Each structure stands twice: as C-alpha cells, then as structure tokens.
Coordinates of C-alpha atoms and ligand atoms in Angstrom, one line a residue:
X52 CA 0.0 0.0 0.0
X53 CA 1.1 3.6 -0.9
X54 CA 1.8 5.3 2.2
X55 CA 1.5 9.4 1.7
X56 CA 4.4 11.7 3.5
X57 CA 4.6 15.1 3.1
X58 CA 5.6 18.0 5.1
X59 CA 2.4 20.0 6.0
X60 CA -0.9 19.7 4.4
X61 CA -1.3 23.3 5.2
X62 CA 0.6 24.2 2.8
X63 CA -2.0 23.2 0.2
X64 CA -3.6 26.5 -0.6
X65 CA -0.3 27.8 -1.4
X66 CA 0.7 25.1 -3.9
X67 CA -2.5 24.9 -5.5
X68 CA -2.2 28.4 -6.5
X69 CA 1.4 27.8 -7.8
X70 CA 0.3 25.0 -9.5
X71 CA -2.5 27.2 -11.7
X72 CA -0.1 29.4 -12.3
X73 CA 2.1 26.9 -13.5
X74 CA -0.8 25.9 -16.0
X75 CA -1.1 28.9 -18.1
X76 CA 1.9 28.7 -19.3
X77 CA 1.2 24.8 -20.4
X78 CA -1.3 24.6 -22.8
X79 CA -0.1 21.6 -24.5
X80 CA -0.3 19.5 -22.0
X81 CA -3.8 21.0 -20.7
X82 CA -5.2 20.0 -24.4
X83 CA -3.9 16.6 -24.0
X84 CA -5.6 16.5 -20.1
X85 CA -8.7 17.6 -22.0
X86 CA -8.4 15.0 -24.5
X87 CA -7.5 12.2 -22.1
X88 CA -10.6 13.2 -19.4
X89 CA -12.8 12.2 -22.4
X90 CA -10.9 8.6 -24.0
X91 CA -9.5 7.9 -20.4
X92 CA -6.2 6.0 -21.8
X93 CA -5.0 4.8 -18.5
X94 CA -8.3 3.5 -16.5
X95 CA -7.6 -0.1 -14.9
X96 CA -3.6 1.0 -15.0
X97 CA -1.2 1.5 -11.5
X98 CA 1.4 4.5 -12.6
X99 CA 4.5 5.0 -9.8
X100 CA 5.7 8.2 -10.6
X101 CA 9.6 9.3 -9.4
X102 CA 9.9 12.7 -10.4
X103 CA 11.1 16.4 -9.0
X104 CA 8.5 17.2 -6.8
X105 CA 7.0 20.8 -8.2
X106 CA 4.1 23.0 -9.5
X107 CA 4.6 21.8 -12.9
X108 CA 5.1 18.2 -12.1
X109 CA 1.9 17.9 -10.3
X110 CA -0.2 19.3 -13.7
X111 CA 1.5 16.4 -15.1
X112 CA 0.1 14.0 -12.5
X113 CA -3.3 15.8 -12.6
X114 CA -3.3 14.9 -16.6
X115 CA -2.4 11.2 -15.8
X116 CA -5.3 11.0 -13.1
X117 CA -7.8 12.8 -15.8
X118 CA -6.5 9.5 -18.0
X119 CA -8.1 7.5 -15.5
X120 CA -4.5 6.1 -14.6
X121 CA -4.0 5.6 -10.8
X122 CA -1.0 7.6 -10.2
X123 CA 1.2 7.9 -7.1
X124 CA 4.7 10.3 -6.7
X125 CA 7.7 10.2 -5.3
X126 CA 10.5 12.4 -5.2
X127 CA 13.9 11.8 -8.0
X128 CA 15.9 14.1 -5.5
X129 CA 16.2 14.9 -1.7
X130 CA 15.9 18.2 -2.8
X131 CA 14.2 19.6 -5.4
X132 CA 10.6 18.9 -3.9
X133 CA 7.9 21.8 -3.2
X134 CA 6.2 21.2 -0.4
X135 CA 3.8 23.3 -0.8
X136 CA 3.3 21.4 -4.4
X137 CA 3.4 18.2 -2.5
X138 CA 0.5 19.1 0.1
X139 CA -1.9 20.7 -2.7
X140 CA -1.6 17.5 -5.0
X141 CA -3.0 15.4 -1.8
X142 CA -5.5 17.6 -0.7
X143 CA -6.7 19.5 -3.9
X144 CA -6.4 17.0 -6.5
X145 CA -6.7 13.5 -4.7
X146 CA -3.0 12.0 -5.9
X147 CA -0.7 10.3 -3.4
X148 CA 2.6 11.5 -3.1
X149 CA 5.4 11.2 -0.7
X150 CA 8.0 13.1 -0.8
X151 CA 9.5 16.0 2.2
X152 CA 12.3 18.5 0.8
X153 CA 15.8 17.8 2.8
X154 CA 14.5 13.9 3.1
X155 CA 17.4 11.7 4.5
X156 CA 18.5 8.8 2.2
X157 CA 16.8 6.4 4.3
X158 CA 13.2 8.4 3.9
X159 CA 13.9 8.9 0.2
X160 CA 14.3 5.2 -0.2
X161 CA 11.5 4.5 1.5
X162 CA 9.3 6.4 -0.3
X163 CA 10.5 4.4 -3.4
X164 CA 9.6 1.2 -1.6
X165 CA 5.6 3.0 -1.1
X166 CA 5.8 3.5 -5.3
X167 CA 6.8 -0.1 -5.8
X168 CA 4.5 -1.4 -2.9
X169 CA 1.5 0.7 -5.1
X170 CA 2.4 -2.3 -7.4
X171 CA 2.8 -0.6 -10.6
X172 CA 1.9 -1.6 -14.3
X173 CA 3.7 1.8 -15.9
X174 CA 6.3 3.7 -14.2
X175 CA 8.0 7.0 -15.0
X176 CA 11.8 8.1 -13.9
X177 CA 13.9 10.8 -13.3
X178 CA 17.1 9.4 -13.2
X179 CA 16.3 5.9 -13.1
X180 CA 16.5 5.3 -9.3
X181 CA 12.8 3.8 -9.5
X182 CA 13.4 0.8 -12.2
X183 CA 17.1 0.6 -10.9
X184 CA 15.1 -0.7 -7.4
X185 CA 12.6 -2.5 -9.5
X186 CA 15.0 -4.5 -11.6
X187 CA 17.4 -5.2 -8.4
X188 CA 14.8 -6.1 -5.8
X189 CA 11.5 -6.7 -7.0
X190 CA 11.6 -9.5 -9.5
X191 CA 7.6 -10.4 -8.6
X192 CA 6.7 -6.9 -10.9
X193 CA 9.1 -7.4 -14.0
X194 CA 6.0 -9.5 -15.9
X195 CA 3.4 -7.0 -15.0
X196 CA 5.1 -3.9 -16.0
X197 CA 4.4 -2.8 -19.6
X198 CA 7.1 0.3 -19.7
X199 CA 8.9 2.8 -18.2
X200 CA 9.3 6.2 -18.9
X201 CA 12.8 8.2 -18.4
X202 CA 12.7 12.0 -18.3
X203 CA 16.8 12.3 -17.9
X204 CA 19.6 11.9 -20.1
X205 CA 21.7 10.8 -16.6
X206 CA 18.8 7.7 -16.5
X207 CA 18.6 7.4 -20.1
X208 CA 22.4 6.5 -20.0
X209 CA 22.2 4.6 -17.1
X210 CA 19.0 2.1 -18.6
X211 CA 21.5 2.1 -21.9
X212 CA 23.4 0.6 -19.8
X213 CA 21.2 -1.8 -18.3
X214 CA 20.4 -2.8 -21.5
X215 CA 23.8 -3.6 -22.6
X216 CA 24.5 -5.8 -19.6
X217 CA 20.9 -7.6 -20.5
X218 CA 19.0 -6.8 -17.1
X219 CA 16.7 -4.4 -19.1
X220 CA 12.8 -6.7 -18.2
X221 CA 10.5 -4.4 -19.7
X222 CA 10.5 -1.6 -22.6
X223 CA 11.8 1.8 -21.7
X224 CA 11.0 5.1 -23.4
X225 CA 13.7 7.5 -23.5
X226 CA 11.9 10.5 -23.4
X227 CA 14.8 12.9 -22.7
X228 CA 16.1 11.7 -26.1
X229 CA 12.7 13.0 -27.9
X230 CA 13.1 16.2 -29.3
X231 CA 10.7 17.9 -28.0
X232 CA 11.9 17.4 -24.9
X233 CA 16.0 18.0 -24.8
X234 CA 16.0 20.6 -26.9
X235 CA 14.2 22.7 -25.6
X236 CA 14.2 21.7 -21.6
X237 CA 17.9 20.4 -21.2
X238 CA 19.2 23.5 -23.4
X239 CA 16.2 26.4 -22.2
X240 CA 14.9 25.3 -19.3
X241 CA 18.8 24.2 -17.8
X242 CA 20.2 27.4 -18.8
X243 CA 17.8 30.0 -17.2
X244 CA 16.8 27.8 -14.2
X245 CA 20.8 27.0 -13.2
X246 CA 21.5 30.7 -13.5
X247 CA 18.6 31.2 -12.0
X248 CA 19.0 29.0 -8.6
X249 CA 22.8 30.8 -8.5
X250 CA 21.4 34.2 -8.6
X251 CA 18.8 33.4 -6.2
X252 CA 21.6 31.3 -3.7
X253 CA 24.1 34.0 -4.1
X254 CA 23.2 37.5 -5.4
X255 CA 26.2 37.3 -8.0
X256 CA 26.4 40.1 -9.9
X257 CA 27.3 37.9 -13.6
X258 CA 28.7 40.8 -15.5
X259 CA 32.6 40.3 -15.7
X260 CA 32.5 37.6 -13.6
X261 CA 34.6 34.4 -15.1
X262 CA 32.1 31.8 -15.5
X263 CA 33.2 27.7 -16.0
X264 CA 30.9 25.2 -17.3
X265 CA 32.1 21.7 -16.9
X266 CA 30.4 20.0 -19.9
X267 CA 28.9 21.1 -23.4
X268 CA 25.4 19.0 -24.2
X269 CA 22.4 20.7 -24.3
X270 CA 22.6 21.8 -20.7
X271 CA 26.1 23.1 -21.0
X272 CA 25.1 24.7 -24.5
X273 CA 22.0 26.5 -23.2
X274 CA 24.3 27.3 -19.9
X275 CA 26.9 28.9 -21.6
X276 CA 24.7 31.3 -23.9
X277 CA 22.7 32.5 -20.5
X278 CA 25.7 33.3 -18.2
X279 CA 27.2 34.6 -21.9
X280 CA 24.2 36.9 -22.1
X281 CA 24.5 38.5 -18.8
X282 CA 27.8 39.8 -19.2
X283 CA 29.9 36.5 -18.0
X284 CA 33.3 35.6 -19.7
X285 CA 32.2 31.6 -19.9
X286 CA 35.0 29.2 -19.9
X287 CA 33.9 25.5 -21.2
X288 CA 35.8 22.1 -20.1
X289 CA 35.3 18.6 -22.6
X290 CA 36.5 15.6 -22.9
X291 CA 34.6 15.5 -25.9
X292 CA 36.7 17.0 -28.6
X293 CA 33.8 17.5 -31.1
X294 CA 32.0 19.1 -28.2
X295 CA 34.8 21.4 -27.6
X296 CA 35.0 22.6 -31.0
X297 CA 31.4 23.3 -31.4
X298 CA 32.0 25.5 -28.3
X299 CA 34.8 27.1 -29.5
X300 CA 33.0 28.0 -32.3
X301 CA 30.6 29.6 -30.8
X302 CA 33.0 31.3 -29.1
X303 CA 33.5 30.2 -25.7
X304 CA 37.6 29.7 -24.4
X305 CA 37.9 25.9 -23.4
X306 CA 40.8 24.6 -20.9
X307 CA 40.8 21.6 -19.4
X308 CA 39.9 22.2 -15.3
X309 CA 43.3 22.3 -14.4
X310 CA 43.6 25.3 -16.3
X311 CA 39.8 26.8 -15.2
X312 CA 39.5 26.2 -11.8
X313 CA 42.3 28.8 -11.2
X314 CA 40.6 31.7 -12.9
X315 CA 36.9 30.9 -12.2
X316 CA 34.6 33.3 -9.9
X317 CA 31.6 30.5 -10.6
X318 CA 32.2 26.7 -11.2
X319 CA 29.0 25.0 -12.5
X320 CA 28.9 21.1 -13.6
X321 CA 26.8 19.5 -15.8
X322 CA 28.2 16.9 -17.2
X323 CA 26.3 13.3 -15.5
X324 CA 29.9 12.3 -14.1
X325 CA 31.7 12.1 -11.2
X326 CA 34.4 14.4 -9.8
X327 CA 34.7 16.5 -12.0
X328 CA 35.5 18.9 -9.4
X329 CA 38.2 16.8 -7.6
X330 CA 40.9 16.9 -4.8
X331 CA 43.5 18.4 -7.1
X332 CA 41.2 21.3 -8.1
X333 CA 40.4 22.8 -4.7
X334 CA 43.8 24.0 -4.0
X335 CA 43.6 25.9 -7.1
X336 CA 40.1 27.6 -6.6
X337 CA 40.5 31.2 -6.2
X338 CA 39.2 32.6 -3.0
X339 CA 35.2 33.2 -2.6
X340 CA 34.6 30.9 -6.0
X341 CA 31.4 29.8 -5.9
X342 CA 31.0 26.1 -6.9
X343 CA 27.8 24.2 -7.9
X344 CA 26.0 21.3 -10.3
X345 CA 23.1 21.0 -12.5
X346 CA 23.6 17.7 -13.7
X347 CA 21.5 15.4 -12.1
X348 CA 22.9 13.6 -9.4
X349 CA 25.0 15.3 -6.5
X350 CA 28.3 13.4 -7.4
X351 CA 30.0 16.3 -9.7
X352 CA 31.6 18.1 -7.1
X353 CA 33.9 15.7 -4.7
X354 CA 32.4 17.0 -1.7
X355 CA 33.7 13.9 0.4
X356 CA 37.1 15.4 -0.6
X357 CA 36.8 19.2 0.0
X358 CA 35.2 18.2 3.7
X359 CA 38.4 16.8 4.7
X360 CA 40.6 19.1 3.2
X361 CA 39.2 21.9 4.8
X362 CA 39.5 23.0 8.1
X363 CA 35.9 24.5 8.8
X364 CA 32.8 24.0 7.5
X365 CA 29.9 26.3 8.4
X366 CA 26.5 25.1 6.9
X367 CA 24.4 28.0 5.2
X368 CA 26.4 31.3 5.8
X369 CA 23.4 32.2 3.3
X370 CA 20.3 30.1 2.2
X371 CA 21.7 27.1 -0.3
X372 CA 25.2 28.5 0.5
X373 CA 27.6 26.2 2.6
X374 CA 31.7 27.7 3.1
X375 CA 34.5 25.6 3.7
X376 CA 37.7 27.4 5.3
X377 CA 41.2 26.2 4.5
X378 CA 44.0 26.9 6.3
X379 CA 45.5 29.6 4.4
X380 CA 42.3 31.6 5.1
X381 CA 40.8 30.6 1.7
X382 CA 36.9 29.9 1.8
X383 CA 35.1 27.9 -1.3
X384 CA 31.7 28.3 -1.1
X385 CA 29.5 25.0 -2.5
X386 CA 25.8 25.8 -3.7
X387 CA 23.1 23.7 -3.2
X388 CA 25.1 21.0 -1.2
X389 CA 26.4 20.6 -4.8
X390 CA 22.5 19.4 -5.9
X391 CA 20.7 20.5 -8.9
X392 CA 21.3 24.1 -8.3
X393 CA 18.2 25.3 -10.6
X394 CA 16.0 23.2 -8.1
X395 CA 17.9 23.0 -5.2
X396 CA 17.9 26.9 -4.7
X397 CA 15.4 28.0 -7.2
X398 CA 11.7 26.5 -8.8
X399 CA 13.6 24.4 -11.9
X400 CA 12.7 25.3 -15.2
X401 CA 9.7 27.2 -15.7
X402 CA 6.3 26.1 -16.7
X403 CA 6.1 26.7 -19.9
X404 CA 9.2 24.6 -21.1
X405 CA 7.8 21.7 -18.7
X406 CA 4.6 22.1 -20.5
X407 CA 6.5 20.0 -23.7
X408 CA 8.5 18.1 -21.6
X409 CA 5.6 16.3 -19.6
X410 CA 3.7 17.0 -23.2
X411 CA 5.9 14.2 -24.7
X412 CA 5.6 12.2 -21.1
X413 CA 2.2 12.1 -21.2
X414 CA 1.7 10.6 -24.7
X415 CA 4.5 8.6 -24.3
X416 CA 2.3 7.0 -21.9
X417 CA -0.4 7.0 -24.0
X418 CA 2.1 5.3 -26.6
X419 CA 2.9 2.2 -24.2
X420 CA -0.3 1.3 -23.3
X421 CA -1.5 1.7 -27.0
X422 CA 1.7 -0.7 -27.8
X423 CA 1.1 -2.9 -24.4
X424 CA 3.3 -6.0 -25.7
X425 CA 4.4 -5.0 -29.0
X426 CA 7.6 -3.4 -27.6
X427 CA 10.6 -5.3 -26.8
X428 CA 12.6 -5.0 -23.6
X429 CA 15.0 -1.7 -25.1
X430 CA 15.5 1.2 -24.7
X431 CA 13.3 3.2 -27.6
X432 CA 12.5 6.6 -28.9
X433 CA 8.7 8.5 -30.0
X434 CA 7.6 8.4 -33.6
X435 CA 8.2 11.4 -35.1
X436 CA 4.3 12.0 -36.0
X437 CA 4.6 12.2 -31.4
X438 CA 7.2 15.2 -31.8
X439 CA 5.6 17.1 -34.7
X440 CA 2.0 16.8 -33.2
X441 CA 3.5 18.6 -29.8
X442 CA 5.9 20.6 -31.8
X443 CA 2.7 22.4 -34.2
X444 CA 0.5 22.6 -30.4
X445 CA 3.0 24.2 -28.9
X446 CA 3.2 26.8 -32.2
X447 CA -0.1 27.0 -32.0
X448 CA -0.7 27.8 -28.3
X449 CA 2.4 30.3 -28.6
X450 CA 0.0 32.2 -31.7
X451 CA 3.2 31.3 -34.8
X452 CA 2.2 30.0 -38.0
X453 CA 4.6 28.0 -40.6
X454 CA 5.1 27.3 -44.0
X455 CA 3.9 23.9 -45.1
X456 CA 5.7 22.2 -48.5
X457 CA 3.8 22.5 -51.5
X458 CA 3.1 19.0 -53.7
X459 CA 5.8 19.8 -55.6
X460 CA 8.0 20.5 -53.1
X461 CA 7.1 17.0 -51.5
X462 CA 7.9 15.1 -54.8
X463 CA 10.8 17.4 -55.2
X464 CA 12.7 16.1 -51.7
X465 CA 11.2 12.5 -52.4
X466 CA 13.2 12.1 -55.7
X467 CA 16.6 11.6 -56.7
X468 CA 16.5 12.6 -60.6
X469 CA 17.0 15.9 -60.7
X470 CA 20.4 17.4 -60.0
X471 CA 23.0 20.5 -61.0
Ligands
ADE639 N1 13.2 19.3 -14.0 C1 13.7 20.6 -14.1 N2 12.8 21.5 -13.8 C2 11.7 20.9 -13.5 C3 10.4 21.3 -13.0 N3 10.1 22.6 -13.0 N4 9.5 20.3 -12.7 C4 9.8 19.0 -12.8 N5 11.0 18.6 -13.2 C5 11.9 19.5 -13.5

C-alpha cells in the first residue's frame, strides 16, 4: 500500500495556487488532459511516478489521473521537492505523493519502496533510481510492468546501460532523447533555471564575472549562452573534442579544469559524471569561488574530498550556500550541497518549457499502453508524428504560423533525378 508523506498539508492552498499558475503557461499539455478526461487512456492502469516534486510536475500527474490512470509520486531528488506542491496534490487534486524537501536517504528510499508497494503496471523516472530498485529487488513486478518512462539523459544512459549488460525486463521510453523534450528543456529550461538558482543562492552580480561550465550538451550549451548573455566571460571544459570545438566556435575559451579552476569566480557542472571537481582542483580555486551542479545527481563536485581538506565547514552562511575554510584563510563556497542548483535553490525550469517536456511524457504514456506488448525490452525513442504533433500545439498555443511544403516540393525532396 502507498503510504502518503509530506511536510504540511497546510501548505495546500499555497501550492494549489502555484500550480495554476504553472498551468497557463502549459497549454499543451492541458489539451492533451482535456483530450485524455474524455478517452480515459489509462483506466484499470497503477502509474509510480519518481519525479522532481514541483508545480509543474503535479499538472502532469493531474493529466495522468484525468486519463483514468492511478497515479502515485515520489520524489527523484532529496531536494528539489515543493512542499507546498506536495501538500496541494494530496489535498486539492486527490494524488498520493510522498516526498519531504531535505528527506534523508533512508526516507527517500523508503518512499521508493511506497511507489513499488503501489504495485505498478507503468512507471516514470527521473534518473532511473525507480526501475534501478525494480529490476534489483522486486523480480515479482518485472512480468506486470508494460514500460517505463525516463525524463533524464543521466537515467537514459544509465538504462542504456542496463540494456547492454541484458537486465533491461521491460520496454523503456527515452523521453529525454525525444526532441521535443532536450532541446528545448535540457538547453532552455537548464540554462535559465541554473542561473537562475545561483542568482537566487548568491546574489552574484554575472557581468565580468569568469564563468566555468564543466560539460557542453544541451545543458552546457544552453548554460553557456545564458551566463554569456549576462555579461559573463564563460570558460567551457570537454573531454569531448567535437563538443569542444562546437564550443569554440561559438566562441567560448575551453581549458581543461586544471587550467579553469584557477581563474573561475563561478564553477558549475553539468556533465552526468563524477568528480569532475576533484581533490587536485580545490587547492587551485580562487578565493570566494562559488562552486555548484546542475547535472543530475550530487556526485559532480567531490564533496567527500573538499570536507576533509578543509578546516571549517559552516552550513548556510546564506540560504543554499555552505563555506569551507582552508587553512591559508581561503573559503570555497558550495551551492546547493552541490545538488541540482536550478531546483535545489530555485523553482527548476519554468512552466512553460515543462509544458512539452511532460507533453511528450504524457503521450508517451499513451504510446505504451496503445503498444502494451508490441515493444521489446529496449530502450526506444517516439515516432516522429509524437514530436511534430507537440511541436505544431505548442506553435499553436504560442500564436506562430509556418510554411507547409507545396506537392511539388514534396515530390521534389522525395526524388533523386533531378540534380545541377
Ligand atoms: N526538472 C527541471 N525542472 C523541473 C520542473 N520545474 N519540474 C519538474 N521537473 C523538472
């Protein structure tokens, strides 16, 4: 049995109006909510939802539940829930959830366990920490589960894995990987949220500030052109060297950490790997650098490391601001408990660049149950006819029109014949 935990449910009225706020800036997915309350996709189906715990993630919950689906959430980080959020979807809007910002390991595990005791048939990830604990532990649901959803390209590498070492028991859908989803949320939504949750932790003035960005996928690219556009000179370290050339040429200097770590007044990972910011680095940090992450688990930064090589540590000098004093006087200061900084210290990305994210979630879930036992225990992708349809909604609802191809410029791109 799902068991519900969340902070206050007095803080309901509060997240129930951040949560219509949050829905006027996502009309797509409120046509598809529309649309679903009428053909009710998901009646007779158990969804276990682990997901960041916010406004905009509970519209997506209240458009599964309008499917008919019986959804339950848990949180995909210690720290990234809204209470507030949290309280509103339980008492406004009738969905379980269980999940308390600044949750211990032990309480975020356990509510995991309540979204595999709600005995799912679909589930949905961010970051893959749900099926990880499904395939490991609970063998008895592997039959009865007819796919999984992954909103992260740190779980979307992780089931990739998973499927190349042939524990994968059930089909995946990457949605991270479907475009309507990283190019717009991993590149927009990354880029103004992670500045966002540094303004917001430290009151940084950007302009002339140098500005590293360990990694250059979408995240690092949408990064970059923020902190860029505020005035920052952005340093970028690869070890991708195609990566590193596409940021050179769009003109960002790129080092290797070594070489960044000892000019930077902001550090920011987002690269899905570990120590990035290691042992070595901290004696070359400049004093008062900021340091933080974006990537999706808190393993960037080699925090283990910097506690013992400092002699003081003094927990929030400043909200979502921890210092650590060395002994030559020099403090580092780590955002976030080096956590997703954009929802760590500020609300993630905003509504309307969830609203095609959890667009593409939602009819990927509509997708696997259509499919229920056609797909093969992979990892797969959307039809493209999935990406356009949100693609021309969200035009739509944003009030741009496009050109459509003639018939003759269809047969023109269809054949081969004609040339110079
Ligand atoms: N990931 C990043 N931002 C988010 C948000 N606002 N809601 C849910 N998941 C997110």
């Amino acid at each position: 049995m799902f068991k519900i935990d969340i902070k206050d449910k007095a803080l309901a009225p509060k997240g129930k109006k951040r949560i219509l706020w949050a829905d006027k800036d996502m009309p797509v997915l409120a046509k598809i909510r529309e649309r679903f309350a009428k053909e009710k996709p998901f009646e007779g189906y158990r969804i276990s939802c682990c997901l960041h715990v916010t406004a905009e993630t509970a519209n997506l919950m209240r458009t599964l539940v309008a499917g008919g689906g019986d959804a339950v959430l848990v949180a995909s980080n210690p720290l990234s829930t809204q209470d507030d959020a949290a309280a509103s979807l339980v008492e406004d809007f009738g969905v379980p959830v269980s999940a308390i910002r600044g949750e211990n390991n032990d309480q975020y595990y356990s509510h995991i366990k309540s979204a595999i005791e709600h005995s799912p048939h679909i589930t949905m990830d961010d970051g893959a920490d749900l099926v990880s604990e499904i395939l490991k532990n609970h063998p008895s649901l592997h039959k009865q589960i007819i796919c999984s959803m992954e909103e992260t390209t740190t779980g979307v590498i992780r089931l990739k894995a998973m499927q190349e070492s042939g524990v994968l028991k059930f089909p995946i859908i990457a949605v991270n990987d479907v475009r309507t989803k990283h190019l717009f949320d991993n590149r927009y939504g990354t880029g103004q949220s992670t500045i966002d949750g540094i303004i917001r932790a430290t009151d940084i003035l950007l302009a002339g500030k140098t500005f590293v960005i360990a990694g250059y996928g979408w995240c690092g690219r949408g990064l970059s052109e923020r902190a860029r556009g505020l005035g920052a000179n952005v340093i970028v370290t690869e070890v991708d060297p195609i990566k590193a050339l596409e940021a050179i040429m769009n003109g960002f200097r790129v080092m290797p950490m070594d070489k960044a770590a000892a000019v930077a007044d902001v550090i920011c990972t987002v690269t899905g790997d570990i120590n990035v910011i290691d042992s070595r680095h901290f004696p070359l940090i400049k004093d008062g650098c900021y340091i933080c992450n974006s990537g999706h688990f808190d393993v960037e930064i080699n925090l283990k490391a910097l506690a013992k090589e400092a002699i003081e540590y003094e927990k929030e000098v400043r909200g979502n601001v921890d210092a650590y004093r060395f002994s030559s006087g020099k403090v580092i200061y780590v955002l976030g408990e080096g956590r997703l900084i954009n929802l760590a210290a500020a609300e993630g990305h905003p509504a309307s660049v969830m609203d095609m994210s959890f667009a593409t979630q939602a009819l990927a879930t509509e997708y696997a149950v259509k499919n229920r036992g056609k797909l093969e225990n992979l990892v797969h992708l959307l039809p493209r006819s999935i990406e356009l349809d949100i693609a021309n909604t969200k035009l739509a609802t944003m009030g741009f029109e496009i050109d459509q191809l003639t018939a003759e410029q269809e047969r023109y791109l269809s054949s081969w014949e004609s040339g110079t």
